[in-house]
Tab-separated table of C-alpha atoms and ligand atoms in Angstrom:
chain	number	residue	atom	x	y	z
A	1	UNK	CA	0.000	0.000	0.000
A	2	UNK	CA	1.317	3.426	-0.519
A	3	UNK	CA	1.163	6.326	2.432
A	4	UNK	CA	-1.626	8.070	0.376
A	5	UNK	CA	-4.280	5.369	-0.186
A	6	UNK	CA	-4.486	6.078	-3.697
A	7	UNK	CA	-3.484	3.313	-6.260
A	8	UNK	CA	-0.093	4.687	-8.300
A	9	UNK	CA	-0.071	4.597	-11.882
A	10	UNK	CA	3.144	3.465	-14.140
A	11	UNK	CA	3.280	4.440	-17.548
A	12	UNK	CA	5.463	1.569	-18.863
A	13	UNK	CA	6.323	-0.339	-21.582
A	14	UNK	CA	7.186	-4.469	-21.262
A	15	UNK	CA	10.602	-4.169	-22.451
A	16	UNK	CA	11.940	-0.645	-21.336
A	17	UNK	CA	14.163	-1.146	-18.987
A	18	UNK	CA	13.681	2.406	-17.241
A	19	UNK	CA	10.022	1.236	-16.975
A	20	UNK	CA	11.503	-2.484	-15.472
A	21	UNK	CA	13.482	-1.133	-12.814
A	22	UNK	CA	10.730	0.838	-11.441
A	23	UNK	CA	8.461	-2.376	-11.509
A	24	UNK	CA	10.546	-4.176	-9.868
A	25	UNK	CA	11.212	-1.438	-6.801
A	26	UNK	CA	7.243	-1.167	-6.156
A	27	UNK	CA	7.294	-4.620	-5.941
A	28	UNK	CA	10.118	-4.424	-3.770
A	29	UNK	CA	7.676	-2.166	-1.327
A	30	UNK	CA	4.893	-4.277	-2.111
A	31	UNK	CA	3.439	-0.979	-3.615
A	32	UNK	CA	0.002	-1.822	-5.173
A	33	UNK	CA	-0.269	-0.008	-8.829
A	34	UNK	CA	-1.769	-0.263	-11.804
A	35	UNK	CA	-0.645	0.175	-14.957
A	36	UNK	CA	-0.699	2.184	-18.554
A	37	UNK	CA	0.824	1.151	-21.623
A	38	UNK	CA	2.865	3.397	-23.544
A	39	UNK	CA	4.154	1.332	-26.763
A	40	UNK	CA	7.310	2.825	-27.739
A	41	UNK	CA	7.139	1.146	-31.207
A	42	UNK	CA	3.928	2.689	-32.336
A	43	UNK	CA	5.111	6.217	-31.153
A	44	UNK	CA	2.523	6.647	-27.969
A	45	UNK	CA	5.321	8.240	-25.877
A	46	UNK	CA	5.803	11.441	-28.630
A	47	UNK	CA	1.835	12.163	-28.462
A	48	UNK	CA	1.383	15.549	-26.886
A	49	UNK	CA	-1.141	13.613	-24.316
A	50	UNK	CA	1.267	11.735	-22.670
A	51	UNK	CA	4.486	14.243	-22.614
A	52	UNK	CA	1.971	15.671	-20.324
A	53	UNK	CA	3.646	13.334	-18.213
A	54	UNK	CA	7.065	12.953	-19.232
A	55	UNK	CA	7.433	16.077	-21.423
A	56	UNK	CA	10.608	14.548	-22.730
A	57	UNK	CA	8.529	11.399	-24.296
A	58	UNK	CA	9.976	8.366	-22.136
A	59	UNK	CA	9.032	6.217	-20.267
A	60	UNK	CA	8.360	5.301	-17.571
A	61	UNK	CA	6.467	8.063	-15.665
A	62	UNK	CA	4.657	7.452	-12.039
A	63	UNK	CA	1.918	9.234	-10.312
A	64	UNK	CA	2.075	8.274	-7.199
A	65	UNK	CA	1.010	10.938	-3.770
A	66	UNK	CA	-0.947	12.825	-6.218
A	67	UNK	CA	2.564	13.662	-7.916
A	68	UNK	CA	3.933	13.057	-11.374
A	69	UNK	CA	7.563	11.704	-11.449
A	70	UNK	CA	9.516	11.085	-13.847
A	71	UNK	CA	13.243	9.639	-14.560
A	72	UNK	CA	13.478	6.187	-13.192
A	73	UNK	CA	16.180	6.217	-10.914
A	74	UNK	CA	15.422	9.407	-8.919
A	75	UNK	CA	11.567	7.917	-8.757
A	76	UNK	CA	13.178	4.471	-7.330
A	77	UNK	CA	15.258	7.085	-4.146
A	78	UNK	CA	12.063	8.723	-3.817
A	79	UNK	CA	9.913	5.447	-3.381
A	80	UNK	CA	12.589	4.748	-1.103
A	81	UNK	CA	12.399	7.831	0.937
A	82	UNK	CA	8.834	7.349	1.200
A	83	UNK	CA	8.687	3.738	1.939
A	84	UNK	CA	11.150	3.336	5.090
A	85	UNK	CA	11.135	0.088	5.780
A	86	UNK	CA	13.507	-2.884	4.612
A	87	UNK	CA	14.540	-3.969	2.012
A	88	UNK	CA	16.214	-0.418	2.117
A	89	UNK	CA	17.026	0.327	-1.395
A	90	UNK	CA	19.360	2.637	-0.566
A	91	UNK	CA	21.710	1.840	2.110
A	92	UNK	CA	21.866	3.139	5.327
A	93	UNK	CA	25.726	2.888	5.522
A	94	UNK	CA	27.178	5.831	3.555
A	95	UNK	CA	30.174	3.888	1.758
A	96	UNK	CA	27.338	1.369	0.755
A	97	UNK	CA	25.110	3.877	-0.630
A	98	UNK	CA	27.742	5.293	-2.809
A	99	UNK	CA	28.547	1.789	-4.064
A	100	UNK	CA	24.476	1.256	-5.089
A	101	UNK	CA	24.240	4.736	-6.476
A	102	UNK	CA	27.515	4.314	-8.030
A	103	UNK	CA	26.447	0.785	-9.801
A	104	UNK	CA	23.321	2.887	-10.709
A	105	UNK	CA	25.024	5.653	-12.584
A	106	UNK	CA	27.175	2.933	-14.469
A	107	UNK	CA	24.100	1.301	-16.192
A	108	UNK	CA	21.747	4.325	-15.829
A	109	UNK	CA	24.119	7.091	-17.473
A	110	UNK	CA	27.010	5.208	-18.712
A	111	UNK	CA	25.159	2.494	-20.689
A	112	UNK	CA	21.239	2.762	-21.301
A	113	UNK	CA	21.041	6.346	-22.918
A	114	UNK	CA	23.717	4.575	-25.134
A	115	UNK	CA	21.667	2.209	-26.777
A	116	UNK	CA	18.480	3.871	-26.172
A	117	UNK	CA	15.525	3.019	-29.006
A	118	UNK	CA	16.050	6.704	-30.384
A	119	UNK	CA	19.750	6.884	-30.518
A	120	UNK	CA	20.001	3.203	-32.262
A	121	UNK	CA	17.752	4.668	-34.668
A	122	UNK	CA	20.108	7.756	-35.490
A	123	UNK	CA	23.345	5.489	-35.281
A	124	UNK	CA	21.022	3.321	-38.687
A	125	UNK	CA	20.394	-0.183	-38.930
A	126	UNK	CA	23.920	-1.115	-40.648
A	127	UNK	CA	25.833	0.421	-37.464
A	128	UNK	CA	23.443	-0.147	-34.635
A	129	UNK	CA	24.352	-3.717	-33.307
A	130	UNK	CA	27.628	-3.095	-32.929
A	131	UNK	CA	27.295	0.313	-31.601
A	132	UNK	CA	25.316	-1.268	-28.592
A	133	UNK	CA	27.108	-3.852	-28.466
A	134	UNK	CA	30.870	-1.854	-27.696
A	135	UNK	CA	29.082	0.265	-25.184
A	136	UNK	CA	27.326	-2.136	-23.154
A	137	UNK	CA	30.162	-4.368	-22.978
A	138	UNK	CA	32.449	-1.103	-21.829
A	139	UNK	CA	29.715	-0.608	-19.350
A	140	UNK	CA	29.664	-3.852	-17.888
A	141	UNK	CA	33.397	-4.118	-18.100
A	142	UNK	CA	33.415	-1.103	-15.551
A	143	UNK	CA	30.584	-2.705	-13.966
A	144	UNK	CA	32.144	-6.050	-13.415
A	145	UNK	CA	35.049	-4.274	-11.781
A	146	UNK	CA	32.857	-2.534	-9.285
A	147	UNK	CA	30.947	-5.673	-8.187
A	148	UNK	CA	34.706	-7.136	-7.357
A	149	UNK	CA	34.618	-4.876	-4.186
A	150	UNK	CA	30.729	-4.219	-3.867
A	151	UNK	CA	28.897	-7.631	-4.034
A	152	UNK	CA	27.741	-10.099	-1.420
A	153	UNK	CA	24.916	-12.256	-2.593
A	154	UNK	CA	23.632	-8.774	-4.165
A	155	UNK	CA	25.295	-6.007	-5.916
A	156	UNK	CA	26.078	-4.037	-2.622
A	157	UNK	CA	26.476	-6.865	0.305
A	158	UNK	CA	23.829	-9.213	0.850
A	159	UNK	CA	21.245	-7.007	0.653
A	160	UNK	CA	18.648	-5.942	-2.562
A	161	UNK	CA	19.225	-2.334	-3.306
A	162	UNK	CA	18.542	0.079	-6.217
A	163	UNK	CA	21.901	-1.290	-7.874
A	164	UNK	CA	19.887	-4.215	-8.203
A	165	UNK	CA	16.890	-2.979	-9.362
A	166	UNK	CA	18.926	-1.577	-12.383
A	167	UNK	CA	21.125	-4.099	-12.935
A	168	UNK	CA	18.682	-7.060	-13.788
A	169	UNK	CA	16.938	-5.050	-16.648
A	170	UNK	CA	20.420	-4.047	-18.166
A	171	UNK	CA	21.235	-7.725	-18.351
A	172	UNK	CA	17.817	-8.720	-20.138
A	173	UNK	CA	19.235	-5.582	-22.290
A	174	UNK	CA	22.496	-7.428	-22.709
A	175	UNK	CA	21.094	-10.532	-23.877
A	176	UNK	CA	18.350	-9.145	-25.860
A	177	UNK	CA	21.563	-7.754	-28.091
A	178	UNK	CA	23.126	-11.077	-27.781
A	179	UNK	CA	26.088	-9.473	-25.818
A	180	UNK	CA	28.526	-12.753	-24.612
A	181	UNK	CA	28.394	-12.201	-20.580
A	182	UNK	CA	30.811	-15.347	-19.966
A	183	UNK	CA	33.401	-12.322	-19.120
A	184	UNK	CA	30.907	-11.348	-16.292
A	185	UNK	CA	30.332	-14.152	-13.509
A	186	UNK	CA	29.803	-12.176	-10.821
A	187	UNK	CA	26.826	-9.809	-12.322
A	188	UNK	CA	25.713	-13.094	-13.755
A	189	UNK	CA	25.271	-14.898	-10.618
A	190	UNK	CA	23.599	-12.482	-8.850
A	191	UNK	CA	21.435	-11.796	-12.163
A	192	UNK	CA	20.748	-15.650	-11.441
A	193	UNK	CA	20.179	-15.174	-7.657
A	194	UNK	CA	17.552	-12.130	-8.064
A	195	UNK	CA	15.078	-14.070	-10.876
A	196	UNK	CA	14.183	-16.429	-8.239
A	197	UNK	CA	12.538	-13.317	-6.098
A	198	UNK	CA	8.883	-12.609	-6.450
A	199	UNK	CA	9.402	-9.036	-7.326
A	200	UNK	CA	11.605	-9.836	-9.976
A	201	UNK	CA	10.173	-11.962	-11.327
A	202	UNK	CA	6.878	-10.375	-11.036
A	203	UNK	CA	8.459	-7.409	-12.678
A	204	UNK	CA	10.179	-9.209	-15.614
A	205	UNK	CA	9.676	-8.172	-19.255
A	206	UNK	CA	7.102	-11.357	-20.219
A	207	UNK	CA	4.941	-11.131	-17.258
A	208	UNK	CA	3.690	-7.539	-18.358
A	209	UNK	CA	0.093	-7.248	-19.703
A	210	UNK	CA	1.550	-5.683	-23.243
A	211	UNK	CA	3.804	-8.968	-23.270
A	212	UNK	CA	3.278	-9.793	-27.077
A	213	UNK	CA	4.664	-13.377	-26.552
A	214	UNK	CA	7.943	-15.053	-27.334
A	215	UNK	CA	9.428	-14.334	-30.753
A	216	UNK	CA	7.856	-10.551	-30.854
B	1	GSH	N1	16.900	8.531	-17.776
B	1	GSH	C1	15.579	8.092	-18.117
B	1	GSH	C2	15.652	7.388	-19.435
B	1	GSH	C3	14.276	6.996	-19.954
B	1	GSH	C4	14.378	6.253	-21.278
B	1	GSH	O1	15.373	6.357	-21.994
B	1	GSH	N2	13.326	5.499	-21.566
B	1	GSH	C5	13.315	4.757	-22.797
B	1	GSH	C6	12.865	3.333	-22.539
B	1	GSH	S1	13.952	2.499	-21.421
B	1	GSH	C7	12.349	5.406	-23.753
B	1	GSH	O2	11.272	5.821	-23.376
B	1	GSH	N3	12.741	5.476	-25.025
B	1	GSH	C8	11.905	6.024	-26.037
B	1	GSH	C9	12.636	6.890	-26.983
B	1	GSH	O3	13.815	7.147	-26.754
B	1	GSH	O4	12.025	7.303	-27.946
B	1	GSH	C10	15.035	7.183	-17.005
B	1	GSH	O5	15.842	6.548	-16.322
B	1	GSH	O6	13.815	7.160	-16.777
């Protein structure tokens, strides 16, 4: 339940990852939402109607406390803030907060905008797959690196946080663009560990009512 009593709303597509990690830190809370589609491939997030949410036409957007928020990371530290109680998905200890917020800004600044829908498009089909391809592997390179220090059964110690939240969507990224992650066992074991939790799993790309099916 959320503080207000009011159901939340995510504007979210199955497969955008911004829109994943969100789903999966309301689940985290056990936050109760519903849901509105925004299909990136038929245009719906450009529509002057729903920039009234995310004026800069991505997804995902949130109302939630009769507010409208918008970029997913800074929406996951505010569910947080708002939502005190464990799992804390942003450490209490400061060194372990930079390491989750750190982890964060690898995948969420350093990687996704990368090989985000619209720039792929610009980069053009004959250079696109390897475009993605060199900077999610020099993002995970740097991210493999920082799990060395950072990870316990999780990214940061042994427990969930919001490094986790984006680091399970930016591996369903990975794979989706057939990136090899046999250099990466330690993001790939705790990839493995996470998809056995419920919110996960509940959050996961094929259990999302626009799900068009395998092979879509
Ligand atoms: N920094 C933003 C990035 C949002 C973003 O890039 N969303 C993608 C999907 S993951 C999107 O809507 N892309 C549509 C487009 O670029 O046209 C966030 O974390 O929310």
């Amino acid at each position: 339940m959320t503080n207000s009593g009011t159901k939340p709303i995510l504007y979210s597509y199955y497969r955008s990852s911004c829109s994943y990690r969100v789903r999966i830190a309301l689940n985290l809370k056990n936050i109760s939402y519903s849901q509105e589609i925004v299909n990136l491939l038929k245009g719906e997030n450009k529509t002057e109607t729903y920039k009234k949410y995310n004026p800069k036409g991505e997804v995902p957007a949130l109302i939630i406390d009769g507010k409208t928020l918008v970029q997913s990371v800074p929406i996951i530290e505010y569910i947080d803030d708002t939502h005190q109680y464990k799992p804390r998905l942003l450490p209490e200890d400061s060194y372990k907060r930079y390491q989750a917020r750190m982890i964060s800004e690898i995948i969420a600044s350093g990687i996704q905008p990368l090989q985000n829908n619209s720039v792929l498009k610009r980069v053009g089909e004959e250079k696109k797959t390897e475009w993605a391809h060199d900077f999610i592997k020099n993002g995970l390179d740097a991210l493999e690196k920082a799990l060395e220090e950072s990870a316990g059964r999780y990214c940061v110690g042994d427990e969930v946080s919001i490094a986790d939240c984006c680091l399970v969507p930016q591996i369903y990224n990975a794979r989706r663009f057939n990136v090899d992650l046999t250099p990466y066992p330690i993001m790939t074991a705790i990839d493995e560990r996470l998809s056995h939790i419920p919110a996960f799993k509940q959050a996961h790309p094929n259990q999302q009512p626009d799900f068009p099916g395998e092979g879509n």
